[in-house]
């Protein structure tokens, strides 16, 4: 679990967590608003999250519930000064994997993170292979052959997994050199890829982000030259 998102509206807590976790080999980002935090959790770039129960006027419990409903599967650990059974139960029922009460022992917090890291690794699906020589996308259960342009598009998205690529950026990379002037070709080939892959469980998804472009979420295909 190398990359964590800390979601807390207390800058002192956020700073202390970031410094302490860095000493244990974690990279951290911080967010103090539930709406922005949900969008960041959905990018798939984080290996786990630490969420405070109280986020100003927002509820960390509601945030966790919405994240799980939208398909976020990473380990989530909740922090709170609220120690009663009802709040702990609410956090766990919303989808948190663990609940730690403030003030907490930092060594215990890291140990709990390690436990969730181990559990997540045991259930994490292996990423599919994108084989350049045969233009195949495959895993243990399925194999799909792509056209040359479909392969190039998926290859580009996979290499930028978790980062939105604008329509213009994709067009400039894959089509501009041919003299084509219509960026709509990007949408056409995104549609081709989605249709070809929709009946197979490769554990990733190509999503459209309004005003941002397209993003590959989930385990990105590993590129193989063989």
Short mmCIF file of C-alpha atoms in Angstrom, two decimals:
data_model
loop_
_atom_site.label_atom_id
_atom_site.label_comp_id
_atom_site.label_asym_id
_atom_site.label_seq_id
_atom_site.Cartn_x
_atom_site.Cartn_y
_atom_site.Cartn_z
CA UNK A 1 0.00 0.00 0.00
CA UNK A 2 2.42 2.67 -1.19
CA UNK A 3 0.00 5.52 -2.00
CA UNK A 4 -2.60 6.71 0.49
CA UNK A 5 -5.20 9.46 0.36
CA UNK A 6 -5.72 11.16 3.73
CA UNK A 7 -9.18 12.74 3.99
CA UNK A 8 -9.38 15.03 7.01
CA UNK A 9 -10.32 18.67 7.51
CA UNK A 10 -7.79 19.19 10.33
CA UNK A 11 -4.47 20.34 8.80
CA UNK A 12 -2.51 19.42 11.92
CA UNK A 13 -3.77 15.83 11.84
CA UNK A 14 -3.14 15.64 8.08
CA UNK A 15 0.39 16.96 8.45
CA UNK A 16 1.21 14.61 11.31
CA UNK A 17 -0.14 11.60 9.43
CA UNK A 18 1.75 12.51 6.26
CA UNK A 19 5.06 12.90 8.10
CA UNK A 20 4.64 9.72 10.12
CA UNK A 21 3.50 7.59 7.20
CA UNK A 22 6.38 8.83 5.06
CA UNK A 23 8.78 7.33 7.63
CA UNK A 24 7.11 3.96 7.01
CA UNK A 25 7.46 4.15 3.23
CA UNK A 26 4.05 5.53 2.29
CA UNK A 27 3.37 8.30 -0.19
CA UNK A 28 0.41 10.44 0.81
CA UNK A 29 -1.92 13.05 -0.61
CA UNK A 30 -4.47 14.99 1.41
CA UNK A 31 -8.02 16.19 0.79
CA UNK A 32 -10.35 18.07 3.13
CA UNK A 33 -13.60 18.07 1.14
CA UNK A 34 -15.85 15.05 0.68
CA UNK A 35 -16.90 15.85 -2.90
CA UNK A 36 -13.34 16.22 -4.15
CA UNK A 37 -12.24 13.23 -2.09
CA UNK A 38 -14.82 11.00 -3.76
CA UNK A 39 -13.56 11.98 -7.21
CA UNK A 40 -9.98 11.26 -6.19
CA UNK A 41 -10.86 7.89 -4.68
CA UNK A 42 -12.55 6.94 -7.95
CA UNK A 43 -9.42 7.58 -10.03
CA UNK A 44 -7.91 4.28 -8.92
CA UNK A 45 -4.45 5.78 -8.33
CA UNK A 46 -4.45 5.16 -4.57
CA UNK A 47 -3.84 1.91 -2.74
CA UNK A 48 -5.82 2.92 0.32
CA UNK A 49 -7.42 5.79 2.21
CA UNK A 50 -7.63 7.16 5.74
CA UNK A 51 -10.94 8.96 6.30
CA UNK A 52 -11.99 11.10 9.25
CA UNK A 53 -15.59 10.62 10.33
CA UNK A 54 -16.20 14.38 10.61
CA UNK A 55 -15.31 16.46 7.54
CA UNK A 56 -16.65 19.88 8.47
CA UNK A 57 -20.27 19.87 7.39
CA UNK A 58 -19.80 16.57 5.58
CA UNK A 59 -19.80 13.01 6.87
CA UNK A 60 -16.88 10.68 6.34
CA UNK A 61 -19.27 7.78 6.80
CA UNK A 62 -21.44 9.02 3.93
CA UNK A 63 -18.30 9.48 1.83
CA UNK A 64 -17.25 5.87 2.42
CA UNK A 65 -20.75 4.65 1.62
CA UNK A 66 -20.78 6.59 -1.69
CA UNK A 67 -17.28 5.39 -2.55
CA UNK A 68 -18.24 1.75 -2.08
CA UNK A 69 -21.47 2.24 -4.04
CA UNK A 70 -19.45 3.64 -6.95
CA UNK A 71 -17.16 0.61 -7.04
CA UNK A 72 -14.18 1.83 -4.99
CA UNK A 73 -12.63 -1.31 -3.50
CA UNK A 74 -9.39 -0.11 -1.90
CA UNK A 75 -8.84 -0.57 1.84
CA UNK A 76 -10.36 2.30 3.84
CA UNK A 77 -9.49 3.01 7.47
CA UNK A 78 -11.64 5.47 9.41
CA UNK A 79 -10.35 7.82 12.11
CA UNK A 80 -12.57 9.46 14.70
CA UNK A 81 -12.71 10.91 18.18
CA UNK A 82 -16.14 9.27 18.41
CA UNK A 83 -15.53 6.00 20.20
CA UNK A 84 -19.03 4.73 20.98
CA UNK A 85 -20.17 1.45 19.51
CA UNK A 86 -22.85 3.08 17.34
CA UNK A 87 -20.36 5.24 15.43
CA UNK A 88 -17.85 2.39 15.02
CA UNK A 89 -20.60 0.13 13.73
CA UNK A 90 -21.86 2.81 11.33
CA UNK A 91 -18.41 3.27 9.86
CA UNK A 92 -17.88 -0.45 9.33
CA UNK A 93 -21.37 -0.95 7.92
CA UNK A 94 -20.74 1.89 5.44
CA UNK A 95 -17.81 -0.10 4.06
CA UNK A 96 -14.75 0.87 6.08
CA UNK A 97 -12.30 -1.97 6.64
CA UNK A 98 -11.18 -0.70 10.04
CA UNK A 99 -12.01 2.05 12.56
CA UNK A 100 -9.36 3.72 14.75
CA UNK A 101 -10.25 6.05 17.62
CA UNK A 102 -8.34 9.30 18.28
CA UNK A 103 -5.97 9.75 19.98
CA UNK A 104 -4.24 6.71 18.53
CA UNK A 105 -0.88 5.01 18.79
CA UNK A 106 0.94 5.52 15.50
CA UNK A 107 2.58 2.09 15.50
CA UNK A 108 -0.85 0.52 15.91
CA UNK A 109 -2.22 2.60 13.04
CA UNK A 110 0.57 1.44 10.74
CA UNK A 111 0.07 -2.16 11.83
CA UNK A 112 -3.62 -1.92 10.98
CA UNK A 113 -2.73 -0.48 7.57
CA UNK A 114 -0.35 -3.38 6.96
CA UNK A 115 -3.09 -5.88 7.78
CA UNK A 116 -5.42 -4.28 5.25
CA UNK A 117 -2.60 -4.15 2.70
CA UNK A 118 -2.06 -7.90 3.08
CA UNK A 119 -5.76 -8.69 2.82
CA UNK A 120 -6.15 -6.49 -0.25
CA UNK A 121 -3.17 -8.11 -1.98
CA UNK A 122 -4.68 -11.56 -1.46
CA UNK A 123 -7.88 -10.54 -3.28
CA UNK A 124 -6.44 -8.17 -5.86
CA UNK A 125 -6.88 -9.50 -9.41
CA UNK A 126 -3.80 -9.76 -11.58
CA UNK A 127 -3.76 -7.14 -14.33
CA UNK A 128 -4.36 -8.40 -17.85
CA UNK A 129 -1.60 -8.51 -20.44
CA UNK A 130 -1.60 -6.33 -23.53
CA UNK A 131 0.55 -8.28 -26.00
CA UNK A 132 2.02 -6.04 -28.68
CA UNK A 133 3.10 -8.77 -31.11
CA UNK A 134 -0.37 -10.31 -31.44
CA UNK A 135 -2.42 -7.24 -30.39
CA UNK A 136 -4.15 -9.35 -27.72
CA UNK A 137 -5.61 -8.35 -24.39
CA UNK A 138 -5.73 -11.42 -22.20
CA UNK A 139 -5.89 -12.83 -18.70
CA UNK A 140 -6.38 -16.34 -17.32
CA UNK A 141 -10.01 -16.42 -18.46
CA UNK A 142 -10.21 -14.55 -21.75
CA UNK A 143 -8.34 -13.33 -24.80
CA UNK A 144 -9.48 -10.56 -27.13
CA UNK A 145 -7.74 -9.54 -30.34
CA UNK A 146 -7.74 -5.82 -31.06
CA UNK A 147 -7.29 -3.89 -34.27
CA UNK A 148 -4.09 -1.91 -34.65
CA UNK A 149 -5.77 1.38 -33.74
CA UNK A 150 -7.75 -0.14 -30.84
CA UNK A 151 -4.51 -1.55 -29.48
CA UNK A 152 -2.74 1.81 -29.78
CA UNK A 153 -5.59 3.57 -27.99
CA UNK A 154 -5.72 1.08 -25.11
CA UNK A 155 -1.93 1.13 -24.88
CA UNK A 156 -2.01 4.92 -24.52
CA UNK A 157 -4.73 4.84 -21.85
CA UNK A 158 -2.91 2.07 -19.95
CA UNK A 159 0.35 4.00 -19.90
CA UNK A 160 -1.52 6.94 -18.36
CA UNK A 161 -3.72 4.84 -16.07
CA UNK A 162 -5.45 6.92 -13.40
CA UNK A 163 -4.79 10.17 -15.27
CA UNK A 164 -7.41 11.76 -17.53
CA UNK A 165 -6.39 12.20 -21.17
CA UNK A 166 -8.21 14.87 -23.11
CA UNK A 167 -9.77 14.13 -26.47
CA UNK A 168 -7.32 16.51 -28.06
CA UNK A 169 -4.28 14.86 -26.48
CA UNK A 170 -5.38 11.42 -27.65
CA UNK A 171 -6.09 12.75 -31.14
CA UNK A 172 -2.71 14.48 -31.37
CA UNK A 173 -0.91 11.29 -30.34
CA UNK A 174 -2.73 8.78 -32.53
CA UNK A 175 -4.33 10.62 -35.45
CA UNK A 176 -2.96 14.13 -36.04
CA UNK A 177 0.07 12.96 -38.02
CA UNK A 178 -2.26 11.41 -40.60
CA UNK A 179 -3.75 14.81 -41.44
CA UNK A 180 -7.18 14.02 -40.05
CA UNK A 181 -8.95 17.05 -38.60
CA UNK A 182 -11.91 15.50 -36.75
CA UNK A 183 -11.40 14.70 -33.07
CA UNK A 184 -14.66 12.75 -33.04
CA UNK A 185 -12.65 9.76 -34.24
CA UNK A 186 -11.46 9.41 -30.62
CA UNK A 187 -15.04 8.90 -29.39
CA UNK A 188 -15.64 6.37 -32.16
CA UNK A 189 -12.69 4.21 -31.14
CA UNK A 190 -13.43 4.56 -27.44
CA UNK A 191 -16.86 3.14 -28.33
CA UNK A 192 -15.27 0.30 -30.30
CA UNK A 193 -13.07 -0.64 -27.33
CA UNK A 194 -15.91 -0.53 -24.82
CA UNK A 195 -18.14 -2.67 -27.02
CA UNK A 196 -15.42 -5.23 -27.66
CA UNK A 197 -14.45 -5.56 -23.98
CA UNK A 198 -17.81 -5.22 -22.23
CA UNK A 199 -18.51 -8.96 -22.02
CA UNK A 200 -15.14 -9.75 -20.44
CA UNK A 201 -14.02 -9.10 -16.88
CA UNK A 202 -10.62 -7.49 -17.22
CA UNK A 203 -11.18 -5.52 -13.97
CA UNK A 204 -10.67 -2.09 -15.52
CA UNK A 205 -13.01 0.45 -17.07
CA UNK A 206 -12.64 3.27 -19.58
CA UNK A 207 -14.60 6.19 -18.16
CA UNK A 208 -15.56 9.56 -19.58
CA UNK A 209 -14.85 12.52 -17.30
CA UNK A 210 -16.81 15.63 -18.15
CA UNK A 211 -14.58 18.44 -19.45
CA UNK A 212 -11.49 16.29 -18.87
CA UNK A 213 -11.56 13.43 -21.36
CA UNK A 214 -11.10 9.72 -20.79
CA UNK A 215 -9.49 7.74 -17.99
CA UNK A 216 -8.66 4.08 -17.43
CA UNK A 217 -9.67 3.05 -13.91
CA UNK A 218 -8.73 -0.24 -12.29
CA UNK A 219 -5.72 -2.52 -12.77
CA UNK A 220 -4.06 -1.23 -15.94
CA UNK A 221 -3.01 -3.81 -18.55
CA UNK A 222 0.66 -4.67 -18.43
CA UNK A 223 2.41 -4.18 -21.77
CA UNK A 224 4.20 -7.22 -23.17
CA UNK A 225 6.41 -7.10 -26.25
CA UNK A 226 6.27 -10.88 -26.72
#
